[in-house]
Coordinates of C-alpha atoms and ligand atoms in Angstrom, one line a residue:
X15 CA -39.8 37.4 -78.6
X16 CA -36.8 38.7 -80.0
X17 CA -35.7 39.8 -82.9
X18 CA -32.9 41.3 -84.4
X19 CA -33.1 44.0 -87.0
X20 CA -31.0 46.2 -88.9
X21 CA -30.4 49.5 -86.8
X22 CA -28.4 51.0 -89.6
X23 CA -26.7 50.8 -93.3
X24 CA -22.5 51.1 -93.1
X25 CA -19.5 49.3 -92.5
X26 CA -20.0 47.7 -89.8
X27 CA -24.0 48.5 -89.6
X28 CA -25.7 48.4 -86.9
X29 CA -28.2 45.5 -85.3
X30 CA -30.8 45.7 -82.6
X31 CA -32.6 43.2 -81.1
X32 CA -36.4 44.4 -80.8
X33 CA -39.2 42.3 -78.1
X34 CA -42.5 41.9 -80.4
X35 CA -45.5 39.6 -79.5
X36 CA -45.0 35.5 -81.0
X37 CA -47.2 35.9 -84.3
X38 CA -50.7 34.3 -84.4
X39 CA -50.5 32.0 -87.3
X40 CA -53.3 31.6 -90.0
X41 CA -55.1 28.5 -90.4
X42 CA -52.4 27.9 -93.9
X43 CA -49.9 28.6 -91.4
X44 CA -47.2 27.2 -89.2
X45 CA -44.8 28.2 -86.2
X46 CA -41.2 28.0 -86.2
X47 CA -38.7 28.1 -84.2
X48 CA -35.9 29.6 -85.7
X49 CA -32.9 27.4 -84.6
X50 CA -29.9 28.5 -86.5
X51 CA -29.2 30.5 -89.8
X52 CA -26.8 30.5 -91.8
X53 CA -24.9 34.3 -92.7
X54 CA -24.3 34.5 -96.3
X55 CA -22.7 37.1 -98.1
X56 CA -26.2 38.4 -99.6
X57 CA -26.4 39.6 -95.8
X58 CA -23.4 41.1 -95.7
X59 CA -23.9 43.3 -99.0
X60 CA -27.2 44.5 -97.6
X61 CA -25.8 45.4 -94.3
X62 CA -23.5 47.5 -95.2
X63 CA -25.8 49.4 -97.8
X64 CA -24.0 48.0 -101.6
X65 CA -27.5 46.3 -102.3
X66 CA -30.6 48.6 -101.8
X67 CA -33.1 47.1 -104.4
X68 CA -36.5 46.1 -103.1
X69 CA -35.0 45.9 -99.4
X70 CA -37.7 46.2 -97.2
X71 CA -37.3 48.9 -93.6
X72 CA -35.6 47.7 -89.9
X73 CA -35.1 44.6 -92.0
X74 CA -34.9 41.2 -90.1
X75 CA -31.9 39.0 -92.3
X76 CA -31.5 35.7 -92.8
X77 CA -32.8 33.6 -96.0
X78 CA -31.2 30.2 -94.6
X79 CA -32.6 29.1 -91.4
X80 CA -34.0 25.9 -89.3
X81 CA -35.6 25.3 -87.1
X82 CA -38.5 23.2 -85.2
X83 CA -42.8 23.0 -86.2
X84 CA -44.3 24.4 -82.6
X85 CA -48.1 25.0 -83.6
X86 CA -49.3 24.4 -86.5
X87 CA -52.9 25.6 -88.9
X88 CA -55.6 24.1 -88.9
X89 CA -55.8 23.6 -92.6
X90 CA -52.9 21.4 -92.2
X91 CA -52.0 17.6 -92.0
X92 CA -49.1 16.5 -92.8
X93 CA -46.5 18.3 -90.2
X94 CA -46.0 17.8 -86.8
X95 CA -45.3 19.4 -83.6
X96 CA -41.8 19.2 -82.9
X97 CA -40.1 18.8 -86.3
X98 CA -37.2 19.9 -87.6
X99 CA -37.8 22.0 -90.8
X100 CA -35.9 24.0 -93.3
X101 CA -37.0 27.8 -95.2
X102 CA -37.0 27.8 -98.9
X103 CA -35.7 30.7 -100.2
X104 CA -38.8 33.2 -100.7
X105 CA -42.0 33.5 -99.8
X106 CA -43.3 31.6 -102.9
X107 CA -47.3 32.4 -103.3
X108 CA -47.3 28.2 -103.9
X109 CA -50.5 28.9 -107.1
X110 CA -48.9 30.1 -109.8
X111 CA -47.8 28.1 -112.6
X112 CA -44.1 29.4 -112.3
X113 CA -45.2 27.2 -108.4
X114 CA -47.0 24.9 -110.5
X115 CA -44.1 23.6 -112.1
X116 CA -41.2 23.1 -109.2
X117 CA -39.9 27.1 -110.6
X118 CA -41.2 28.4 -107.0
X119 CA -37.6 30.8 -106.9
X120 CA -39.2 32.4 -110.3
X121 CA -42.3 33.1 -108.3
X122 CA -43.9 37.2 -109.3
X123 CA -45.2 37.3 -106.7
X124 CA -42.4 36.0 -104.2
X125 CA -39.8 38.1 -101.7
X126 CA -36.8 36.3 -100.8
X127 CA -36.4 36.4 -96.8
X128 CA -33.9 38.5 -95.6
X129 CA -34.7 41.1 -98.5
X130 CA -38.1 42.4 -99.3
X131 CA -39.5 40.4 -95.8
X132 CA -38.2 40.0 -92.6
X133 CA -35.9 36.7 -92.1
X134 CA -34.8 33.5 -90.0
X135 CA -32.8 36.3 -87.4
X136 CA -35.9 36.0 -85.3
X137 CA -36.6 33.6 -82.1
X138 CA -40.5 32.6 -83.8
X139 CA -41.2 33.2 -87.8
X140 CA -45.0 32.3 -89.0
X141 CA -44.7 30.8 -92.5
X142 CA -46.8 28.8 -95.0
X143 CA -46.3 24.9 -95.5
X144 CA -45.1 25.7 -99.7
X145 CA -42.6 28.4 -98.0
X146 CA -40.9 25.2 -95.4
X147 CA -39.8 21.4 -96.3
X148 CA -39.5 18.9 -93.5
X149 CA -36.0 17.6 -92.3
X150 CA -35.4 14.0 -90.9
X151 CA -34.7 14.1 -86.9
X152 CA -32.0 12.5 -87.4
X153 CA -30.9 15.9 -88.8
X154 CA -28.7 18.4 -87.2
X155 CA -30.6 21.4 -87.3
X156 CA -27.5 23.6 -87.1
X157 CA -26.3 22.4 -90.1
X158 CA -29.7 22.2 -91.9
X159 CA -29.6 25.6 -92.1
X160 CA -27.6 25.5 -95.3
X161 CA -30.2 23.8 -97.1
X162 CA -31.3 25.2 -99.5
X163 CA -28.4 28.2 -99.3
X164 CA -25.7 27.8 -100.1
X165 CA -26.0 23.5 -101.3
X166 CA -29.2 22.9 -103.0
X167 CA -27.9 26.5 -104.5
X168 CA -24.3 24.7 -105.2
X169 CA -26.7 21.6 -106.7
X170 CA -28.8 24.0 -109.1
X171 CA -25.9 25.1 -110.5
X172 CA -23.8 22.2 -111.3
X173 CA -26.9 19.9 -111.9
X174 CA -29.4 21.0 -113.8
X175 CA -27.1 24.2 -114.8
X176 CA -24.5 23.3 -116.2
X177 CA -25.5 19.4 -116.3
X178 CA -21.5 17.9 -114.7
X179 CA -21.7 14.7 -115.5
X180 CA -19.9 11.5 -113.4
X181 CA -16.4 11.7 -114.7
X182 CA -15.7 14.9 -116.0
X183 CA -13.1 17.5 -114.4
X184 CA -14.6 20.3 -112.1
X185 CA -12.6 23.3 -110.5
X186 CA -13.6 24.9 -107.6
X187 CA -12.7 28.6 -107.5
X188 CA -13.3 29.9 -103.6
X189 CA -13.1 26.3 -102.3
X190 CA -13.2 27.6 -98.9
X191 CA -16.1 29.9 -99.2
X192 CA -19.7 28.8 -98.1
X193 CA -20.4 28.4 -101.9
X194 CA -16.9 26.5 -102.5
X195 CA -16.6 24.0 -99.7
X196 CA -20.6 22.6 -100.1
X197 CA -20.0 22.9 -104.2
X198 CA -16.3 20.4 -104.2
X199 CA -18.2 18.0 -101.8
X200 CA -21.7 18.2 -104.4
X201 CA -19.6 17.7 -107.4
X202 CA -17.5 15.2 -106.1
X203 CA -20.5 13.5 -105.3
X204 CA -22.6 13.7 -109.1
X205 CA -19.0 11.3 -109.5
X206 CA -16.7 14.9 -111.1
X207 CA -13.3 14.9 -110.9
X208 CA -12.2 18.3 -108.7
X209 CA -9.5 20.4 -108.6
X210 CA -10.5 23.3 -105.3
X211 CA -8.6 26.4 -105.6
X212 CA -8.5 28.7 -102.9
X213 CA -6.5 32.0 -102.1
X214 CA -6.1 31.4 -97.8
X215 CA -3.9 29.1 -96.3
X216 CA -5.9 29.3 -93.1
X217 CA -8.8 27.9 -94.9
X218 CA -6.6 24.6 -96.8
X219 CA -6.7 22.2 -94.4
X220 CA -10.6 22.6 -93.4
X221 CA -11.3 22.0 -97.7
X222 CA -8.8 19.4 -97.5
X223 CA -11.1 17.2 -95.4
X224 CA -13.9 17.1 -98.0
X225 CA -11.5 17.8 -101.6
X226 CA -8.0 16.0 -102.0
X227 CA -7.3 18.2 -104.7
X228 CA -6.7 21.5 -103.5
X229 CA -3.9 24.2 -104.1
X230 CA -3.3 27.1 -102.4
X231 CA -3.5 30.3 -105.0
X232 CA -0.1 31.8 -104.7
X233 CA 0.6 34.7 -106.8
X234 CA 3.7 32.6 -109.0
X235 CA 0.5 30.3 -110.2
X236 CA -1.0 30.4 -112.6
X237 CA -3.8 27.7 -112.1
X238 CA -4.8 26.5 -115.7
X239 CA -1.3 25.0 -115.6
X240 CA -2.4 22.9 -112.7
X241 CA -5.9 21.9 -114.1
X242 CA -4.2 21.3 -117.4
X243 CA -2.0 18.9 -115.6
X244 CA -4.3 17.1 -113.9
X245 CA -6.2 17.2 -117.0
X246 CA -3.8 15.7 -119.4
X247 CA -3.9 18.6 -121.1
X248 CA -7.4 18.6 -122.4
X249 CA -8.7 21.2 -119.4
X250 CA -12.0 21.5 -116.8
X251 CA -15.0 20.7 -118.2
X252 CA -16.3 23.4 -116.4
X253 CA -15.6 25.8 -114.1
X254 CA -17.5 26.5 -110.6
X255 CA -16.9 30.7 -110.4
X256 CA -18.1 32.3 -107.6
X257 CA -15.3 35.0 -107.5
X258 CA -16.9 36.7 -110.5
X259 CA -15.1 39.2 -112.8
X260 CA -11.6 39.0 -110.9
X261 CA -11.4 35.1 -112.0
X262 CA -13.1 34.9 -115.1
X263 CA -10.1 35.1 -117.2
X264 CA -8.1 32.5 -114.8
X265 CA -11.2 30.8 -115.3
X266 CA -11.7 31.0 -118.7
X267 CA -7.8 29.7 -119.1
X268 CA -8.9 26.9 -117.4
X269 CA -11.4 25.5 -119.6
X270 CA -11.8 22.6 -122.1
X271 CA -12.9 23.2 -125.4
X272 CA -16.7 22.7 -125.4
X273 CA -16.0 23.5 -122.1
X274 CA -19.2 25.0 -119.3
X275 CA -18.1 28.5 -117.1
X276 CA -20.8 28.5 -114.5
X277 CA -21.7 32.7 -112.2
X278 CA -23.8 31.9 -109.2
X279 CA -24.1 33.7 -106.1
X280 CA -22.8 37.2 -105.0
X281 CA -21.4 38.5 -107.5
X282 CA -20.7 42.6 -108.5
X283 CA -21.3 44.3 -111.3
X284 CA -17.1 44.7 -112.0
X285 CA -16.7 44.5 -115.7
X286 CA -14.3 42.0 -117.4
X287 CA -12.2 42.2 -120.9
X288 CA -12.8 38.4 -122.4
X289 CA -11.4 37.7 -125.7
X290 CA -14.8 36.7 -128.4
X291 CA -12.8 35.2 -130.8
X292 CA -11.9 32.8 -127.6
X293 CA -15.2 31.8 -126.7
X294 CA -16.5 31.3 -130.3
X295 CA -13.9 29.4 -131.5
X296 CA -13.6 27.1 -127.8
X297 CA -17.5 26.5 -128.3
X298 CA -17.0 27.6 -124.4
X299 CA -20.5 28.9 -122.1
X300 CA -20.3 30.9 -119.8
X301 CA -23.2 30.1 -117.2
X302 CA -25.6 31.6 -114.6
X303 CA -27.1 30.6 -112.3
X304 CA -29.6 31.4 -109.0
X305 CA -31.8 30.0 -106.0
X306 CA -32.7 27.2 -106.2
X307 CA -36.4 25.4 -105.7
X308 CA -37.6 22.9 -103.4
X309 CA -37.3 19.6 -105.8
X310 CA -32.9 20.9 -104.9
X311 CA -33.6 21.1 -101.3
X312 CA -35.1 17.5 -101.6
X313 CA -32.1 16.6 -103.5
X314 CA -29.7 18.2 -100.3
X315 CA -31.4 16.6 -98.0
X316 CA -31.4 13.3 -99.8
X317 CA -27.4 13.7 -100.5
X318 CA -27.1 14.4 -96.5
X319 CA -28.6 11.1 -96.1
X320 CA -26.7 9.6 -97.8
X321 CA -24.0 11.4 -95.9
X322 CA -22.3 12.1 -99.4
X323 CA -22.4 14.9 -98.4
X324 CA -22.1 17.1 -95.5
X325 CA -22.8 21.0 -94.0
X326 CA -19.5 23.0 -93.2
X327 CA -20.2 25.4 -89.6
X328 CA -18.7 27.7 -88.4
X329 CA -21.2 28.7 -84.8
X330 CA -21.9 32.3 -83.5
X331 CA -24.4 32.9 -80.8
X332 CA -27.0 35.4 -82.3
X333 CA -25.8 37.4 -79.9
X334 CA -22.5 38.4 -81.3
X335 CA -23.4 39.7 -84.6
X336 CA -20.9 42.5 -85.0
X337 CA -18.2 39.6 -84.9
X338 CA -20.1 37.7 -86.9
X339 CA -20.7 40.8 -89.2
X340 CA -16.2 41.3 -89.0
X341 CA -15.5 37.5 -89.3
X342 CA -17.7 37.7 -92.8
X343 CA -15.9 40.8 -94.0
X344 CA -12.1 38.8 -92.7
X345 CA -13.4 36.1 -95.1
X346 CA -11.5 34.0 -92.4
X347 CA -13.8 31.6 -92.1
X348 CA -13.4 27.9 -93.5
X349 CA -17.5 27.0 -95.1
X350 CA -20.5 28.9 -93.7
X351 CA -20.4 31.6 -90.4
X352 CA -24.4 29.8 -88.2
X353 CA -26.0 32.3 -86.0
X354 CA -27.8 30.4 -82.8
X355 CA -31.1 31.0 -81.3
Ligands
ZN408 ZN1 -27.7 32.6 -98.9
ZN409 ZN1 -45.8 31.4 -107.6

């Protein structure tokens, strides 16, 4: 079988296919034939050498992947050959107190797929039972690669961390990106009134298929003026900021008194300048969120089954990885680039 290895880190990075034997599984493992792998900004940061800490040598990228079961370890009885599955984001152990209490993303024994250990850009991968979640047979296997990240990641951030309630006004910045386009749908499904912004005119129409209130960010436009005019001068209850410091002030300006800003995604370490008094006197909460647990993955599966949210993909064959990296870097694709085998 072939796996795609990150050969040299840089701009642009280089990759090479390596031929290896198909992994032999142990009693508690499942062999998955990988079908689709979402290309996350995290993968770009590793490829270009921006993210280095804890990154494995000769890494196979990809923490967003789906596939089909082709072999099942003897101790596993709740899966069948050809079942469709999606992978969790890390190799959580399934045995520690964090795993036992539904916080497996924080498992101390785990490594991130496509980071500390090899990820999904491989024809086959052997995984523990607790690192895969079974999908309904009717699911599209390519779109399903996005169920854990970015979909469950967005759900956790909006529902659990930001506590978005029905009827609240939610601003989504970066609405054309992999996180944003799914977060906008999820906020909508949670009953929020979504106000989305993108800086990309190319992505506008695609986003508009999923979000009614979408605005193009132009230099002369102050997003908070739009938000306040659409919320009877209240401001947004929640602002989803997957961009970071460069949108911190814009985000703060859009928030209502007692509102929340949720930061997530591959935000860099740039500094933001804030008026601390504004946070205090307006009782604003600044929140952060990473990862997602199996419960979030199952909630996303449920929402896709009910057709209230949909994965948004742009398919690129895995052989064209360099093109996919260029596309991701150019920030020109609406939704997520998904590599297929
Ligand atoms: Zn991701
Ligand atoms: Zn654990």
